[in-house]
Short mmCIF file of N, CA, C and O in Angstrom, two decimals:
data_model
loop_
_atom_site.label_atom_id
_atom_site.label_comp_id
_atom_site.label_asym_id
_atom_site.label_seq_id
_atom_site.Cartn_x
_atom_site.Cartn_y
_atom_site.Cartn_z
N UNK A 1 -30.05 -110.50 -8.81
CA UNK A 1 -30.14 -111.42 -9.24
C UNK A 1 -28.88 -112.04 -9.67
O UNK A 1 -28.18 -111.42 -9.38
N UNK A 2 -28.91 -113.19 -10.03
CA UNK A 2 -28.00 -114.04 -10.58
C UNK A 2 -27.01 -113.13 -11.87
O UNK A 2 -25.49 -113.39 -11.75
N UNK A 3 -27.33 -112.31 -12.56
CA UNK A 3 -26.61 -112.02 -13.42
C UNK A 3 -25.59 -110.60 -12.46
O UNK A 3 -24.37 -110.36 -13.21
N UNK A 4 -26.24 -109.75 -11.79
CA UNK A 4 -25.48 -108.71 -11.19
C UNK A 4 -24.94 -109.44 -9.95
O UNK A 4 -23.31 -108.64 -10.10
N UNK A 5 -24.52 -111.06 -9.61
CA UNK A 5 -23.89 -111.12 -8.53
C UNK A 5 -22.42 -111.81 -9.63
O UNK A 5 -21.82 -111.69 -9.58
N UNK A 6 -22.87 -112.33 -10.81
CA UNK A 6 -22.17 -112.77 -11.92
C UNK A 6 -21.16 -111.28 -12.24
O UNK A 6 -20.31 -111.65 -11.89
N UNK A 7 -22.17 -110.38 -12.13
CA UNK A 7 -21.10 -109.13 -12.94
C UNK A 7 -19.88 -108.55 -11.58
O UNK A 7 -19.35 -108.09 -11.74
N UNK A 8 -20.56 -108.54 -10.52
CA UNK A 8 -20.06 -108.17 -9.42
C UNK A 8 -19.07 -109.00 -8.83
O UNK A 8 -17.90 -109.01 -8.94
N UNK A 9 -19.02 -110.58 -9.64
CA UNK A 9 -17.86 -111.28 -9.01
C UNK A 9 -16.96 -110.83 -10.47
O UNK A 9 -15.13 -111.09 -9.80
N UNK A 10 -17.24 -111.13 -11.80
CA UNK A 10 -16.45 -110.55 -12.46
C UNK A 10 -15.63 -109.01 -12.22
O UNK A 10 -14.44 -109.10 -12.26
N UNK A 11 -15.89 -108.45 -12.18
CA UNK A 11 -15.77 -106.99 -11.33
C UNK A 11 -14.52 -106.98 -10.95
O UNK A 11 -13.57 -106.38 -10.13
N UNK A 12 -15.08 -107.55 -9.58
CA UNK A 12 -13.56 -107.85 -8.21
C UNK A 12 -12.89 -108.71 -8.88
O UNK A 12 -11.68 -108.21 -8.63
N UNK A 13 -12.75 -109.93 -9.53
CA UNK A 13 -11.81 -110.24 -10.55
C UNK A 13 -10.66 -109.31 -11.03
O UNK A 13 -9.77 -109.43 -11.26
N UNK A 14 -12.12 -108.87 -11.98
CA UNK A 14 -10.69 -107.99 -12.49
C UNK A 14 -9.85 -107.14 -12.49
O UNK A 14 -8.68 -106.33 -12.29
N UNK A 15 -10.88 -105.53 -11.42
CA UNK A 15 -10.56 -105.15 -10.62
C UNK A 15 -9.29 -104.93 -9.17
O UNK A 15 -8.79 -103.66 -8.90
N UNK A 16 -10.51 -105.49 -8.56
CA UNK A 16 -10.18 -105.73 -7.25
C UNK A 16 -11.33 -105.02 -5.84
O UNK A 16 -10.70 -105.15 -5.13
N UNK A 17 -11.67 -103.92 -6.79
CA UNK A 17 -12.96 -103.60 -5.73
C UNK A 17 -13.99 -103.24 -6.22
O UNK A 17 -14.25 -103.71 -7.51
N UNK A 18 -14.99 -103.58 -5.69
CA UNK A 18 -16.75 -103.04 -5.70
C UNK A 18 -17.16 -101.70 -5.78
O UNK A 18 -18.38 -101.55 -5.87
N UNK A 19 -16.78 -100.54 -5.74
CA UNK A 19 -16.36 -99.29 -5.90
C UNK A 19 -17.84 -99.08 -7.11
O UNK A 19 -16.76 -99.57 -8.82
N UNK A 20 -18.44 -98.41 -6.96
CA UNK A 20 -18.85 -98.16 -9.11
C UNK A 20 -18.24 -97.26 -9.95
O UNK A 20 -17.53 -96.69 -9.14
N UNK A 21 -18.47 -97.41 -11.06
CA UNK A 21 -17.54 -96.74 -11.00
C UNK A 21 -17.97 -95.07 -12.46
O UNK A 21 -18.99 -95.54 -11.49
N UNK A 22 -18.06 -94.90 -13.20
CA UNK A 22 -18.55 -93.06 -13.13
C UNK A 22 -19.88 -93.48 -14.18
O UNK A 22 -19.82 -94.24 -15.05
N UNK A 23 -20.52 -92.29 -13.64
CA UNK A 23 -22.30 -92.67 -14.50
C UNK A 23 -21.99 -91.83 -15.88
O UNK A 23 -20.54 -91.24 -15.90
N UNK A 24 -22.96 -92.73 -16.84
CA UNK A 24 -22.36 -93.17 -18.57
C UNK A 24 -23.05 -91.21 -18.83
O UNK A 24 -23.53 -91.11 -18.50
N UNK A 25 -22.21 -90.75 -20.06
CA UNK A 25 -22.98 -89.94 -20.73
C UNK A 25 -21.70 -88.54 -20.23
O UNK A 25 -20.69 -88.33 -19.67
N UNK A 26 -22.61 -87.46 -21.30
CA UNK A 26 -21.46 -86.12 -20.79
C UNK A 26 -22.02 -85.36 -19.30
O UNK A 26 -23.28 -85.33 -19.45
N UNK A 27 -20.85 -84.47 -18.90
CA UNK A 27 -21.79 -83.50 -17.85
C UNK A 27 -22.66 -82.38 -18.65
O UNK A 27 -22.13 -82.27 -19.61
N UNK A 28 -23.43 -82.17 -18.24
CA UNK A 28 -24.83 -80.94 -18.60
C UNK A 28 -23.92 -79.45 -18.82
O UNK A 28 -23.02 -78.98 -18.56
N UNK A 29 -24.48 -79.18 -19.98
CA UNK A 29 -23.89 -77.92 -20.42
C UNK A 29 -24.71 -76.67 -19.99
O UNK A 29 -24.18 -75.99 -19.35
N UNK A 30 -25.76 -77.00 -19.85
CA UNK A 30 -26.41 -76.19 -19.21
C UNK A 30 -27.12 -75.95 -17.67
O UNK A 30 -28.27 -77.30 -17.33
N UNK A 31 -26.17 -75.54 -16.87
CA UNK A 31 -26.52 -75.51 -15.13
C UNK A 31 -26.28 -74.22 -14.45
O UNK A 31 -25.53 -73.35 -15.04
N UNK A 32 -26.52 -74.16 -13.52
CA UNK A 32 -26.62 -72.98 -12.45
C UNK A 32 -27.00 -71.74 -13.01
O UNK A 32 -28.28 -71.37 -13.64
N UNK A 33 -26.05 -70.95 -13.07
CA UNK A 33 -26.41 -69.70 -13.45
C UNK A 33 -26.65 -69.67 -15.15
O UNK A 33 -27.55 -68.90 -15.26
N UNK A 34 -26.25 -70.40 -16.00
CA UNK A 34 -27.06 -70.79 -17.07
C UNK A 34 -28.32 -71.58 -17.45
O UNK A 34 -28.82 -70.15 -18.43
N UNK A 35 -28.65 -71.78 -16.50
CA UNK A 35 -30.31 -72.43 -16.04
C UNK A 35 -30.98 -71.56 -15.85
O UNK A 35 -32.10 -71.12 -16.34
N UNK A 36 -30.74 -70.63 -14.51
CA UNK A 36 -31.22 -69.62 -13.98
C UNK A 36 -31.24 -68.16 -15.60
O UNK A 36 -32.90 -67.26 -15.95
N UNK A 37 -30.49 -68.07 -16.76
CA UNK A 37 -30.20 -66.97 -17.44
C UNK A 37 -31.80 -68.11 -18.39
O UNK A 37 -32.70 -67.27 -19.44
N UNK A 38 -31.09 -69.21 -18.89
CA UNK A 38 -32.35 -69.64 -19.84
C UNK A 38 -33.88 -69.59 -19.22
O UNK A 38 -34.70 -69.04 -20.17
N UNK A 39 -34.14 -69.31 -17.82
CA UNK A 39 -35.40 -69.38 -17.38
C UNK A 39 -36.22 -68.55 -17.83
O UNK A 39 -37.48 -67.52 -18.23
N UNK A 40 -34.98 -67.08 -17.25
CA UNK A 40 -35.52 -65.73 -18.25
C UNK A 40 -35.55 -65.67 -19.70
O UNK A 40 -35.85 -65.17 -20.13
N UNK A 41 -34.53 -66.66 -20.28
CA UNK A 41 -35.21 -65.91 -21.86
C UNK A 41 -36.62 -66.25 -21.73
O UNK A 41 -36.78 -66.05 -23.06
N UNK A 42 -36.74 -67.80 -21.49
CA UNK A 42 -38.45 -68.31 -22.00
C UNK A 42 -39.38 -67.15 -21.25
O UNK A 42 -40.61 -67.04 -22.04
N UNK A 43 -38.71 -66.43 -19.86
CA UNK A 43 -40.15 -66.40 -19.85
C UNK A 43 -39.76 -64.67 -20.63
O UNK A 43 -41.29 -64.10 -21.06
N UNK A 44 -39.18 -64.18 -21.02
CA UNK A 44 -38.53 -62.34 -22.26
C UNK A 44 -39.45 -62.96 -23.57
O UNK A 44 -40.46 -62.06 -23.89
N UNK A 45 -39.71 -64.67 -24.01
CA UNK A 45 -39.75 -64.98 -25.43
C UNK A 45 -40.61 -65.82 -25.47
O UNK A 45 -40.39 -67.24 -25.49
N UNK A 46 -42.08 -65.50 -24.66
CA UNK A 46 -42.38 -67.07 -24.55
C UNK A 46 -43.16 -67.59 -25.62
O UNK A 46 -43.56 -68.93 -26.11
N UNK A 47 -42.92 -67.08 -27.34
CA UNK A 47 -43.48 -67.49 -28.31
C UNK A 47 -41.91 -67.71 -29.36
O UNK A 47 -41.87 -68.96 -30.06
N UNK A 48 -40.61 -68.05 -28.38
CA UNK A 48 -39.72 -68.58 -29.05
C UNK A 48 -39.44 -69.85 -29.40
O UNK A 48 -40.03 -70.69 -28.73
N UNK A 49 -38.97 -70.30 -30.53
CA UNK A 49 -38.87 -71.91 -31.05
C UNK A 49 -37.39 -72.39 -30.09
O UNK A 49 -36.18 -71.40 -29.73
N UNK A 50 -37.58 -74.05 -30.10
CA UNK A 50 -36.48 -74.14 -29.72
C UNK A 50 -35.01 -73.32 -30.14
O UNK A 50 -33.87 -73.47 -29.60
N UNK A 51 -35.06 -73.12 -31.77
CA UNK A 51 -33.82 -72.89 -32.38
C UNK A 51 -33.56 -71.16 -31.98
O UNK A 51 -32.66 -71.52 -31.75
N UNK A 52 -34.30 -71.02 -32.10
CA UNK A 52 -34.02 -69.09 -31.34
C UNK A 52 -34.12 -69.14 -29.77
O UNK A 52 -32.72 -68.81 -29.38
N UNK A 53 -34.27 -70.41 -28.89
CA UNK A 53 -33.78 -70.13 -27.66
C UNK A 53 -31.94 -70.62 -27.58
O UNK A 53 -31.63 -69.83 -27.49
N UNK A 54 -32.18 -71.54 -28.65
CA UNK A 54 -30.67 -71.57 -28.70
C UNK A 54 -29.59 -70.70 -28.81
O UNK A 54 -28.60 -70.87 -28.24
N UNK A 55 -30.25 -69.96 -30.29
CA UNK A 55 -29.29 -68.97 -30.37
C UNK A 55 -29.55 -68.18 -29.33
O UNK A 55 -27.95 -67.15 -28.94
N UNK A 56 -30.56 -67.74 -28.89
CA UNK A 56 -30.44 -66.97 -27.47
C UNK A 56 -29.71 -66.97 -26.67
O UNK A 56 -28.82 -66.07 -26.34
N UNK A 57 -29.65 -68.26 -26.46
CA UNK A 57 -28.78 -68.94 -25.25
C UNK A 57 -27.55 -68.45 -25.59
O UNK A 57 -26.33 -68.64 -24.30
N UNK A 58 -27.08 -69.10 -26.92
CA UNK A 58 -25.75 -68.65 -27.35
C UNK A 58 -24.99 -66.96 -27.38
O UNK A 58 -24.08 -66.87 -26.35
N UNK A 59 -25.86 -66.13 -27.37
CA UNK A 59 -26.00 -65.05 -27.80
C UNK A 59 -25.65 -64.42 -26.15
O UNK A 59 -24.82 -63.57 -26.23
N UNK A 60 -25.89 -64.97 -25.29
CA UNK A 60 -26.17 -64.29 -23.99
C UNK A 60 -24.79 -64.66 -23.08
O UNK A 60 -24.31 -64.02 -22.29
N UNK A 61 -24.75 -66.52 -23.05
CA UNK A 61 -23.80 -67.12 -22.59
C UNK A 61 -23.18 -67.34 -23.14
O UNK A 61 -21.56 -68.07 -22.22
N UNK A 62 -22.66 -67.86 -24.70
CA UNK A 62 -21.42 -68.43 -24.76
C UNK A 62 -21.94 -69.96 -24.86
O UNK A 62 -21.06 -70.47 -25.35
N UNK A 63 -22.61 -70.57 -24.13
CA UNK A 63 -22.87 -71.91 -24.25
C UNK A 63 -23.56 -72.23 -25.49
O UNK A 63 -25.12 -72.02 -26.01
N UNK A 64 -23.55 -73.14 -26.55
CA UNK A 64 -23.98 -73.17 -27.38
C UNK A 64 -24.73 -75.11 -27.39
O UNK A 64 -23.87 -76.18 -27.08
N UNK A 65 -25.45 -75.14 -27.46
CA UNK A 65 -26.71 -76.61 -27.95
C UNK A 65 -27.26 -76.59 -28.35
O UNK A 65 -27.58 -75.66 -29.43
N UNK A 66 -27.47 -78.11 -28.87
CA UNK A 66 -28.51 -78.49 -30.49
C UNK A 66 -29.75 -78.42 -29.69
O UNK A 66 -30.21 -77.85 -28.27
N UNK A 67 -30.85 -78.65 -30.38
CA UNK A 67 -32.53 -78.43 -30.32
C UNK A 67 -32.49 -79.03 -29.78
O UNK A 67 -33.30 -79.67 -28.37
N UNK A 68 -31.99 -80.40 -29.84
CA UNK A 68 -32.58 -81.34 -28.92
C UNK A 68 -31.93 -81.64 -27.20
O UNK A 68 -33.03 -82.06 -26.10
N UNK A 69 -31.11 -81.41 -27.45
CA UNK A 69 -29.98 -80.29 -25.70
C UNK A 69 -31.19 -79.94 -24.95
O UNK A 69 -31.10 -79.38 -24.08
N UNK A 70 -31.65 -78.95 -26.21
CA UNK A 70 -32.46 -77.61 -25.44
C UNK A 70 -33.97 -78.23 -25.38
O UNK A 70 -34.35 -77.97 -24.06
N UNK A 71 -34.55 -78.58 -26.02
CA UNK A 71 -35.51 -79.86 -25.26
C UNK A 71 -35.37 -80.57 -24.09
O UNK A 71 -36.07 -79.81 -23.39
N UNK A 72 -34.45 -81.45 -23.82
CA UNK A 72 -34.17 -82.11 -22.92
C UNK A 72 -33.87 -82.07 -21.93
O UNK A 72 -34.38 -81.44 -20.57
N UNK A 73 -33.12 -79.87 -21.96
CA UNK A 73 -32.77 -79.21 -21.34
C UNK A 73 -34.25 -78.97 -20.48
O UNK A 73 -34.49 -78.54 -18.62
N UNK A 74 -35.07 -77.87 -20.69
CA UNK A 74 -36.62 -77.50 -20.52
C UNK A 74 -37.13 -78.34 -20.16
O UNK A 74 -38.15 -78.08 -19.12
N UNK A 75 -37.20 -80.18 -20.74
CA UNK A 75 -38.31 -80.82 -19.90
C UNK A 75 -37.71 -81.10 -18.91
O UNK A 75 -38.56 -81.17 -17.79
N UNK A 76 -35.89 -81.12 -18.54
CA UNK A 76 -36.34 -81.53 -17.17
C UNK A 76 -36.25 -80.20 -15.72
O UNK A 76 -36.33 -80.15 -14.99
N UNK A 77 -36.26 -78.98 -16.64
CA UNK A 77 -36.75 -77.86 -15.93
C UNK A 77 -38.05 -77.25 -15.46
O UNK A 77 -38.91 -76.33 -15.26
N UNK A 78 -38.93 -78.69 -16.15
CA UNK A 78 -40.49 -78.65 -16.46
C UNK A 78 -41.01 -77.56 -16.89
O UNK A 78 -42.34 -76.89 -16.78
N UNK A 79 -40.25 -77.46 -17.85
CA UNK A 79 -41.39 -75.72 -18.80
C UNK A 79 -41.41 -76.47 -20.25
O UNK A 79 -40.66 -76.88 -20.79
N UNK A 80 -42.54 -76.13 -20.50
CA UNK A 80 -43.22 -76.52 -21.84
C UNK A 80 -43.24 -75.01 -22.64
O UNK A 80 -43.08 -74.04 -22.74
N UNK A 81 -42.80 -75.37 -24.20
CA UNK A 81 -43.98 -74.02 -24.92
C UNK A 81 -44.62 -74.00 -25.52
O UNK A 81 -44.93 -74.73 -26.80
N UNK A 82 -45.96 -74.19 -25.05
CA UNK A 82 -47.01 -74.27 -25.43
C UNK A 82 -47.39 -73.11 -26.29
O UNK A 82 -47.05 -71.76 -25.60
N UNK A 83 -47.44 -72.70 -27.41
CA UNK A 83 -47.49 -71.96 -28.29
C UNK A 83 -49.35 -70.97 -27.58
O UNK A 83 -49.91 -72.08 -27.83
N UNK A 84 -48.87 -69.55 -27.75
CA UNK A 84 -50.78 -69.69 -27.54
C UNK A 84 -51.13 -68.93 -28.30
O UNK A 84 -50.96 -68.56 -29.55
N UNK A 85 -52.53 -68.93 -28.10
CA UNK A 85 -53.59 -68.96 -29.71
C UNK A 85 -53.82 -67.56 -29.55
O UNK A 85 -54.34 -67.03 -28.52
N UNK A 86 -53.55 -66.55 -30.74
CA UNK A 86 -54.28 -65.40 -30.97
C UNK A 86 -55.69 -65.32 -31.73
O UNK A 86 -55.32 -65.73 -32.28
N UNK A 87 -56.41 -64.15 -30.64
CA UNK A 87 -57.77 -64.18 -31.21
C UNK A 87 -57.18 -62.86 -32.51
O UNK A 87 -56.45 -61.86 -32.23
N UNK A 88 -57.56 -63.49 -33.78
CA UNK A 88 -57.58 -62.32 -34.68
C UNK A 88 -58.84 -61.73 -34.96
O UNK A 88 -59.71 -62.33 -35.11
#
């Protein structure tokens, strides 16, 4: 659209190149082998809360994340934390 053309023209005037910039945000903290370890922790402790999973991950890998980051990571990995109904 017109807005995109205007932005590209301004970028070309300012920088002299039209290459894309860097993506916003920070690099993920939980990736690769830490992601595999998190998957195992969820299997070992299926009833663990986000807070407990954060603590377990920090103990095992040294990677400290917030509950929000843990929730987003589990969502990316398609892992839900549904609690099991227990019959009494």
